[in-house]
C-alpha positions as a printed Julia matrix, in Angstrom:
620×3 Matrix{Float64}:
   0.0     0.0     0.0
   2.8     2.41    0.89
   4.56    1.7    -2.39
   1.32    2.33   -4.27
   0.86    5.66   -2.5
   4.36    6.85   -3.32
   4.17    5.56   -6.89
   1.0     7.58   -7.25
   2.77   10.57   -5.71
   5.66   10.38   -8.17
   3.3    10.03  -11.12
   1.21   12.98   -9.91
   4.27   15.17   -9.45
   5.52   14.21  -12.89
   2.22   15.25  -14.49
   1.9    18.46  -12.53
   5.54   19.42  -12.88
   5.18   19.38  -16.68
   1.89   21.26  -16.64
  -0.29   18.29  -17.6
  -3.54   17.49  -15.78
  -3.67   17.19  -12.0
  -4.55   19.89   -9.51
  -4.77   23.62  -10.22
  -1.34   25.26  -10.37
  -0.11   27.65   -7.7
   2.87   29.95   -7.24
   4.6    32.32   -9.58
   6.0    29.65  -11.9
   2.61   28.02  -12.51
   3.36   24.75  -10.77
   1.51   23.36   -7.78
   2.94   24.57   -4.48
   3.48   21.03   -3.16
   5.68   20.22   -6.15
   7.77   23.35   -5.72
   8.18   22.88   -1.98
   9.15   19.23   -2.47
  11.79   20.16   -5.03
  13.22   22.75   -2.64
  13.39   20.23    0.19
  10.96   22.19    2.36
   8.46   19.34    2.77
   8.77   15.58    2.46
   7.07   13.13    0.14
   4.92   12.05    3.07
   3.81   15.63    3.74
   2.78   16.09    0.11
   0.99   12.75   -0.18
  -0.81   13.26    3.13
  -2.15   16.61    1.93
  -3.19   15.31   -1.48
  -4.89   12.18   -0.22
  -6.78   13.91    2.59
  -8.04   16.78    0.45
  -9.04   14.28   -2.2
 -11.1    12.26    0.28
 -13.0    15.4     1.28
 -13.25   16.74   -2.3
 -11.39   19.87   -1.2
 -10.04   21.73   -4.26
  -8.56   24.78   -2.52
  -4.78   24.79   -2.89
  -4.4    26.92    0.24
  -5.98   24.13    2.3
  -3.83   21.52    0.57
  -0.7    23.51    1.44
  -1.91   24.02    5.04
  -2.39   20.24    5.43
   1.18   19.64    4.24
   2.49   22.27    6.67
   0.69   20.61    9.6
   2.12   17.21    8.65
   5.59   18.78    8.3
   5.36   20.42   11.73
   4.06   17.23   13.34
   7.08   15.32   12.04
   9.33   17.89   13.72
   7.67   17.35   17.1
   5.26   20.29   17.02
   1.73   19.76   18.28
   0.29   22.22   15.77
   1.19   24.66   13.01
   1.12   28.21   14.37
   0.21   29.91   11.1
   0.63   33.48   12.33
   4.08   32.77   13.74
   5.1    30.9    10.61
   3.95   33.85    8.5
   6.48   36.0    10.37
   9.38   33.56   10.77
   8.9    31.23    7.8
   9.68   27.54    7.55
  13.32   26.93    8.39
  15.08   24.28    6.35
  18.64   23.08    6.81
  20.47   21.05    4.19
  24.11   20.44    4.96
  25.58   23.75    6.13
  22.89   25.8     4.39
  20.07   27.26    6.47
  17.17   28.82    4.59
  13.93   30.48    5.58
  11.05   29.82    3.2
   7.86   31.85    3.37
   4.82   29.88    4.43
   2.63   32.28    2.44
   2.8    30.32   -0.78
  -0.86   30.5    -1.79
  -1.96   33.77   -0.17
  -0.28   37.14    0.32
  -2.04   37.77    3.64
  -2.02   35.29    6.5
  -5.43   36.41    7.79
  -7.01   35.78    4.39
  -5.32   32.37    4.33
  -6.61   31.53    7.81
 -10.17   32.51    6.84
 -10.02   30.3     3.75
  -8.8    27.41    5.92
 -11.62   28.0     8.42
 -14.15   27.69    5.57
 -12.78   24.31    4.44
 -14.76   21.1     4.84
 -11.67   19.58    6.5
 -11.59   22.09    9.35
 -13.67   22.83   12.41
 -13.12   25.83   14.65
 -12.08   25.15   18.23
 -15.14   24.94   20.46
 -17.62   24.31   17.65
 -19.76   21.23   17.87
 -20.72   19.04   14.96
 -19.34   16.24   12.86
 -15.66   15.55   13.57
 -13.22   16.8    10.93
  -9.51   16.08   10.39
  -8.28   19.52   11.49
  -9.07   22.02   14.23
  -8.3    25.74   13.93
  -8.16   27.75   17.16
  -8.69   31.46   17.72
  -4.93   32.14   17.65
  -4.43   30.78   14.16
  -3.0    27.43   15.26
  -3.98   24.52   13.03
  -4.04   21.07   14.63
  -4.67   17.54   13.62
  -7.92   16.77   15.44
  -6.35   14.03   17.59
  -3.58   16.39   18.77
  -6.08   19.1    19.63
  -8.17   16.59   21.58
  -5.09   15.34   23.48
  -4.0    18.89   24.34
  -7.5    19.92   25.4
  -8.1    16.85   27.56
  -4.69   17.02   29.24
  -5.24   20.68   30.07
  -8.61   19.78   31.61
  -7.04   17.09   33.78
  -4.26   19.4    34.97
  -6.68   22.27   35.62
  -8.92   20.01   37.7
  -6.01   18.9    39.88
  -4.69   22.46   40.12
  -8.06   23.77   41.3
  -8.59   20.96   43.81
  -8.13   21.82   47.5
  -5.17   20.58   49.53
  -5.48   17.25   51.28
  -6.57   17.64   54.89
  -3.69   16.55   57.1
  -3.09   16.83   60.81
  -0.81   19.9    61.2
   1.08   18.28   64.07
   1.76   15.15   62.03
   2.81   17.24   59.01
   5.26   19.29   61.04
   6.76   16.14   62.55
   7.19   14.54   59.11
   8.77   17.68   57.71
  11.16   17.91   60.64
  12.23   14.26   60.36
  12.37   13.79   56.61
  12.82   17.13   54.9
  16.08   18.17   56.46
  17.39   21.71   56.55
  20.14   21.51   53.93
  17.86   22.24   50.97
  14.72   24.43   51.37
  13.54   23.43   47.87
  13.53   19.76   48.88
  11.42   20.58   51.95
   8.99   22.52   49.76
   8.77   19.59   47.34
   7.94   17.25   50.22
   5.23   19.64   51.45
   3.69   19.85   47.97
   3.76   16.08   47.6
   1.94   15.64   50.91
  -0.73   18.24   50.26
  -1.39   18.55   46.5
  -3.2    16.16   44.1
  -0.56   16.98   41.48
   3.13   17.56   42.16
   5.69   18.46   39.5
   9.29   18.24   40.71
  12.03   19.19   38.27
  15.79   19.3    38.62
  19.0    18.08   37.07
  20.68   14.73   37.71
  21.58   14.13   41.34
  19.32   16.82   42.8
  17.5    14.29   44.97
  14.23   13.74   43.12
  14.15   10.0    43.83
  15.23   10.49   47.46
  12.39   12.95   47.85
   9.88   10.43   46.49
  11.1     7.71   48.86
  10.67   10.04   51.83
   7.23   11.11   50.65
   6.05    7.53   50.11
   7.43    6.53   53.52
   5.51    9.38   55.15
   2.23    8.38   53.46
   2.7     4.71   54.35
   3.59    5.55   57.96
   0.5     7.73   58.3
  -1.78    4.98   56.96
  -0.31    2.31   59.23
  -0.58    4.56   62.29
  -4.27    5.05   61.52
  -4.84    1.32   61.19
  -5.38    1.58   57.45
  -3.87   -0.36   54.6
  -0.72    1.08   53.1
  -1.41    3.23   50.03
  -1.11    1.52   46.67
   1.9     3.07   44.94
   2.78    2.72   41.25
   6.25    3.72   40.04
   6.3     4.37   36.28
   8.79    5.55   33.66
   8.65    5.98   29.87
  11.12    3.2    29.01
  12.2    -0.11   30.46
  15.69    1.07   31.25
  14.36    4.21   32.92
  12.03    2.02   34.98
  14.92   -0.24   35.98
  17.0     2.78   37.0
  14.05    4.15   38.94
  13.54    0.82   40.78
  17.24    0.64   41.64
  17.36    4.21   42.93
  14.16    3.67   44.91
  15.58    0.5    46.49
  18.7     2.36   47.58
  16.62    5.19   48.99
  14.4     2.75   50.85
  17.39    1.38   52.71
  18.52    4.87   53.76
  15.22    6.43   54.76
  14.54    6.88   58.47
  11.39    4.83   58.94
  10.21    1.7    60.83
  10.8    -1.66   59.16
   7.06   -2.11   58.62
   7.02    1.09   56.57
  10.02    0.06   54.48
   8.47   -3.35   53.78
   5.3    -1.66   52.49
   7.18    0.51   49.99
   7.15   -0.67   46.35
  10.06   -2.71   45.05
   9.29   -2.56   41.34
   8.86    0.1    38.69
   7.13   -0.43   35.37
   6.76    1.34   32.08
   3.9     3.67   31.28
   3.18    1.6    28.18
   2.79   -1.51   30.3
   0.48    0.26   32.73
  -1.66    1.51   29.85
  -1.49   -1.74   27.91
  -5.26   -2.03   27.82
  -5.46    1.17   25.82
  -3.19   -0.36   23.21
  -5.53   -3.29   22.59
  -8.45   -2.29   20.35
 -11.9    -3.8    20.57
 -13.88   -5.24   17.65
 -14.81   -1.72   16.55
 -11.22   -0.45   16.6
 -11.7     1.54   19.8
  -9.38    1.67   22.8
 -11.06    0.61   26.03
 -10.82    2.92   29.0
  -8.12    2.03   31.51
  -8.16    3.14   35.14
  -5.06    2.67   37.24
  -5.88    1.21   40.63
  -3.52    3.15   42.86
  -3.45    5.81   45.53
  -0.21    7.37   44.29
   1.31    7.31   40.8
   4.9     8.51   40.4
   6.29    9.12   36.91
  10.05    9.5    36.5
  11.81   10.93   33.42
   8.62   12.81   32.57
  10.43   14.97   30.0
  10.39   11.91   27.71
   6.59   11.61   27.81
   4.89   13.03   24.72
   1.53   14.78   24.6
  -0.54   11.76   23.59
   1.03    9.49   26.22
   0.67   12.1    28.95
  -3.0    12.57   28.09
  -3.58    8.81   28.22
  -1.75    8.64   31.54
  -3.9    11.36   33.1
  -7.01    9.69   31.67
  -6.0     6.5    33.47
  -5.21    8.4    36.71
  -8.6    10.08   36.99
  -9.35    8.09   40.17
  -5.8     8.34   41.57
  -5.63   10.87   44.46
  -1.96   11.8    44.02
   0.11   12.09   40.82
   3.79   13.08   40.94
   5.82   13.98   37.84
   9.61   13.95   38.14
  12.08   15.02   35.49
  14.61   17.44   34.12
  12.85   20.12   32.08
  16.16   21.14   30.46
  16.67   17.76   28.8
  15.61   16.77   25.33
  11.89   16.85   24.72
   9.99   13.69   23.81
  10.64   12.05   20.46
   6.96   12.39   19.55
   5.03   15.65   19.56
   5.07   18.09   22.45
   7.36   19.24   25.25
   4.87   18.61   28.02
   7.04   18.65   31.14
   8.8    21.83   30.02
   5.47   23.55   29.33
   3.96   22.4    32.61
   6.94   23.56   34.65
   7.8    26.84   32.91
   5.18   29.48   33.7
   7.39   32.42   32.76
   5.51   35.59   33.72
   2.2    33.78   33.72
   0.3    32.77   36.82
  -2.13   30.0    37.54
  -3.25   27.4    40.03
  -0.64   25.0    38.67
   2.09   27.13   40.26
   1.12   25.67   43.66
   2.2    22.24   42.39
   5.64   23.21   41.07
   9.06   23.04   42.65
  12.53   23.0    41.13
  15.48   21.33   42.87
  18.84   22.95   42.13
  21.31   21.55   44.64
  23.19   18.63   43.1
  24.27   15.77   45.35
  26.04   13.96   42.5
  28.23   16.65   40.99
  30.59   18.71   43.11
  29.81   22.4    42.71
  33.44   22.89   41.7
  33.63   19.71   39.61
  33.88   19.71   35.85
  30.69   17.88   34.85
  28.44   19.92   37.14
  29.96   23.21   36.01
  29.77   22.18   32.35
  26.11   21.19   32.66
  25.28   24.48   34.38
  27.02   26.51   31.66
  25.17   24.62   28.94
  21.84   25.11   30.7
  22.51   28.86   30.97
  23.56   29.12   27.33
  27.08   30.37   28.1
  29.08   29.1    25.12
  32.34   30.81   26.11
  32.35   29.22   29.55
  31.55   25.83   28.02
  34.52   26.05   25.66
  36.81   27.29   28.43
  35.83   24.45   30.77
  36.48   21.84   28.09
  40.14   22.89   27.83
  40.75   23.61   31.52
  43.68   21.38   32.61
  42.46   21.45   36.22
  39.31   19.56   35.13
  40.59   16.27   33.68
  37.11   14.69   33.93
  35.88   16.82   31.01
  37.86   17.04   27.77
  37.29   17.98   24.14
  38.82   16.3    21.1
  38.62   17.38   17.48
  36.42   15.23   15.28
  37.68   16.21   11.82
  39.14   12.73   11.23
  36.56    9.98   11.87
  39.28    7.32   11.94
  40.92    9.0    14.94
  37.59    9.2    16.76
  36.89    5.52   16.1
  40.32    4.5    17.4
  39.79    6.36   20.67
  36.27    5.12   21.4
  37.26    1.53   20.53
  40.07    1.62   23.09
  37.71    2.94   25.75
  35.01    0.36   24.97
  37.51   -2.5    25.13
  38.07   -1.75   28.81
  34.38   -2.34   29.52
  34.33   -5.65   27.65
  37.34   -6.81   29.67
  35.64   -5.77   32.92
  32.51   -7.72   31.98
  34.52  -10.81   31.08
  36.4   -10.75   34.41
  33.33  -11.72   36.47
  31.06  -14.76   36.36
  28.05  -13.36   38.2
  25.47  -12.34   35.54
  24.1    -9.59   37.79
  27.54   -8.05   38.09
  28.1    -8.44   34.35
  24.99   -6.4    33.62
  25.97   -3.82   36.22
  29.38   -3.34   34.61
  27.8    -2.44   31.29
  27.15    0.96   32.84
  30.83    1.79   33.14
  31.09    3.28   29.66
  28.95    4.23   26.69
  29.4     5.97   23.36
  26.69    8.56   22.74
  26.12   10.08   19.32
  24.2    13.08   18.08
  23.27   11.31   14.86
  21.96    7.91   13.93
  23.63    7.71   10.51
  26.83    9.05    8.99
  30.53    8.36    9.58
  30.19    9.32   13.26
  26.63    8.13   13.76
  25.51    5.53   16.28
  24.95    2.85   13.61
  28.44    3.27   12.1
  30.31    3.5    15.4
  28.26    0.65   16.85
  29.26   -1.59   13.96
  32.95   -0.73   14.35
  32.83   -1.24   18.12
  31.03   -4.57   17.7
  33.65   -5.74   15.21
  36.42   -4.97   17.67
  34.59   -6.69   20.55
  33.76   -9.77   18.46
  37.38  -10.05   17.36
  38.46   -9.95   21.02
  36.13  -12.93   21.6
  37.6   -14.75   18.58
  34.37  -14.55   16.59
  32.68  -12.34   14.0
  29.62  -10.12   13.98
  28.12  -11.82   10.93
  25.43  -13.73   12.8
  24.7   -10.89   15.22
  24.63  -13.45   18.03
  27.94  -13.69   19.82
  29.2   -13.69   23.38
  29.8   -10.24   24.8
  27.49   -8.31   22.49
  25.45   -5.54   24.16
  21.83   -5.38   23.01
  19.33   -2.52   22.94
  15.66   -3.43   22.53
  14.03   -1.1    20.0
  10.4    -2.21   20.13
   8.01   -2.95   22.96
   7.36   -6.67   23.47
   4.8    -7.12   26.28
   4.79  -10.92   25.98
   8.5   -11.0    26.82
   8.15   -8.1    29.26
  10.8    -6.25   27.26
  10.42   -2.62   26.31
  11.98   -0.12   23.97
  15.25    0.99   25.6
  15.97   -2.17   27.64
  19.66   -3.13   27.58
  20.97   -6.69   27.76
  24.07   -8.8    27.17
  24.66  -12.01   25.21
  26.52  -14.52   27.37
  27.26  -18.21   27.5
  24.94  -20.09   29.89
  24.23  -23.73   30.67
  21.61  -23.66   27.93
  23.94  -22.08   25.4
  24.18  -18.47   24.26
  21.41  -16.4    25.79
  20.52  -12.73   26.05
  20.56  -11.63   29.69
  18.34   -8.83   30.99
  17.56   -7.53   34.49
  14.31   -9.07   35.69
  13.16   -6.05   37.69
  13.52   -7.92   41.01
  17.28   -7.72   41.42
  17.86  -10.87   39.37
  18.52  -11.84   35.77
  16.45  -13.6    33.15
  17.68  -15.16   29.92
  16.1   -15.36   26.48
  17.02  -17.32   23.38
  17.62  -15.57   20.08
  14.2   -16.57   18.77
  12.37  -14.87   21.62
  14.11  -11.51   21.32
  12.11   -8.59   19.93
  13.64   -6.13   17.45
  16.99   -5.01   18.77
  20.32   -3.46   17.83
  23.77   -2.92   19.28
  23.86   -0.95   22.53
  27.57   -0.17   22.62
  26.91    3.12   20.79
  23.54    4.81   21.02
  21.84    8.08   20.21
  21.41   10.68   22.92
  17.64   10.28   22.68
  17.9     6.57   23.51
  20.26    7.27   26.4
  17.69    9.28   28.34
  16.93    7.65   31.65
  20.4     6.08   31.78
  23.65    6.97   33.51
  27.17    5.77   32.8
  30.46    6.21   34.63
  32.26    7.46   31.52
  30.82    8.79   28.27
  32.38    9.35   24.88
  30.1    12.01   23.39
  30.53   12.07   19.61
  29.11   15.19   17.96
  31.32   15.72   14.92
  32.96   18.78   13.41
  29.83   20.18   11.74
  26.55   21.33   13.21
  23.16   19.95   12.17
  19.51   20.77   12.95
  19.23   18.12   15.66
  22.33   19.33   17.51
  20.67   21.6    20.07
  21.56   22.93   23.49
  19.13   20.44   25.01
  20.85   17.53   23.26
  24.25   18.77   24.49
  22.97   19.08   28.07
  21.33   15.65   27.99
  24.46   13.93   26.69
  26.76   15.61   29.22
  24.52   14.76   32.18
  24.54   11.04   31.3
  28.12   10.89   32.67
  28.85   10.3    36.35
  32.62   10.65   36.5
  34.08   11.58   33.11
  33.02   12.8    29.68
  35.01   13.18   26.48
  33.41   15.44   23.87
  34.37   14.86   20.23
  33.41   18.07   18.45
  34.8    21.16   16.81
  34.61   24.57   18.47
  32.34   25.77   15.67
  29.92   22.87   16.16
  29.69   23.56   19.89
  29.04   27.27   19.33
  26.28   26.5    16.83
  24.73   23.91   19.15
  24.68   26.32   22.07
  22.74   28.86   20.0
  20.09   26.39   18.81
  17.13   25.6    21.1
  14.25   23.15   20.79
  11.02   25.03   20.23
   7.77   23.07   20.03
   4.63   24.82   18.81
   1.74   24.09   21.14
  -1.25   25.71   22.76
  -0.76   23.86   26.04
   1.05   26.71   27.89
  -1.84   29.07   27.15
  -4.35   26.52   28.4
  -2.38   25.74   31.55
  -1.4    29.23   32.6
  -3.93   31.66   31.16
  -7.24   29.9    31.73
């Protein structure tokens, strides 16, 4: 079917590009706007075909609507929730091909954006926000933002859920008990941590943001211990607590951090025993919504819990966050934890950032927000902490100075002009990890040692992309084990699951290791209970090498040492958020492979996601 669609697209473009048949021409040169924009690399084949097919289904002949549909599809692919037509009329569509950055006017079919918006509003494909009637593919709001209907519905419903929790009164708690809990568990070293604990105790929604090592998980353990202790003292059952994260590896990291915090928290043994020991993925918790009924509809799912805690919330896209809040409608307390300065979700939206960044705006949601700034992982004078802070503040000169400061050996920069030199260095560093894994027999310790080093890449493809470096690193590791990578199934290979597999309880982002067992070669993965489980090759879901991975896939993970490969040229995906996320994956040392020019360009480029969610959260 896909081939048929694109064959049809190529035939249509061929006819229209030569002036024969097809849709009415547009633009100064007489050709249809979709053809011209495709040739210029402004939109993709998918954008063009989406617009043509949808307007054809609704018998919509207006070229302005066809172009608007392509723009919405284009923006969606870039992570935007909508196409802000008025903003795009001012700023244009930005395209980057190689080193060339161009701004292309979005006003291809109309000279005036208001006239264009009115023509869109009159289309049979569009309904105005707030209007009732038969559902249509697009929704146009009063600010000139054009949405796919499903994205508008997700944004609207999520805003409703958040507004309801923001407007809800505080939980009624005994003041004496609250003061005692705060005195015992909050501590005096960090006022923000004490405020976060107070919000968690009293508010139906808590949003706690902060960088790595600022104590978000420790805070949650203390909060859960306080709630469990209160219930047990009152002769009630301990509250049902669900710990969730966007990926399997983030859930495993969350469970491990929670287990360590449980051992340290000052609480009776009965309280510690009642605290959760496992964390799961959001996808797993919402699995029912992924299974359609006979009519193709998702059944409603309601999480049975008293508290739901979501870690790494910056990775949760708009649709998933809406589904999560739908499922938590009967859950008294919801806590979102994350770093709002990290990369936004791969899919559309930047929900955590928008929920935790009011700017000059005010609203009931402000009572649920707290930001932790004191790092317990990075020394205030240490290299990684200082580098992360400079990146977050956008100070390119300080970043470059820190990377060449001889007093900070834990952070270094290497030129990346010669890929062969980069490969040689990262191979030598990865070999040390493979040797460390081979030195021990305990499978649990083997998996733990995988976290000693990782190669992170800005790009997936290219001479310094994750796929290329991963292949080279795998070749070197296989050779060290006296085998080849040809079969893809050899002792010592690190695996990264790339697709959710509920039947195997494996999820996108899970990391494992192929090792020799009594039953032969098996893939070993943490079982979520402090143990290890093994799977044969036939039972593994889609996977790839984990020795080198993209920064996006590294979110939720931490490694002792990181080789961060960026390259000597900038690209559209190399943003300040990507730089910050990659740097903060390292615990003890990071080596940045990039040119000075690439770092400067990356520091000046920010992720901006078009969305109406901030207006709904903070202005309503």
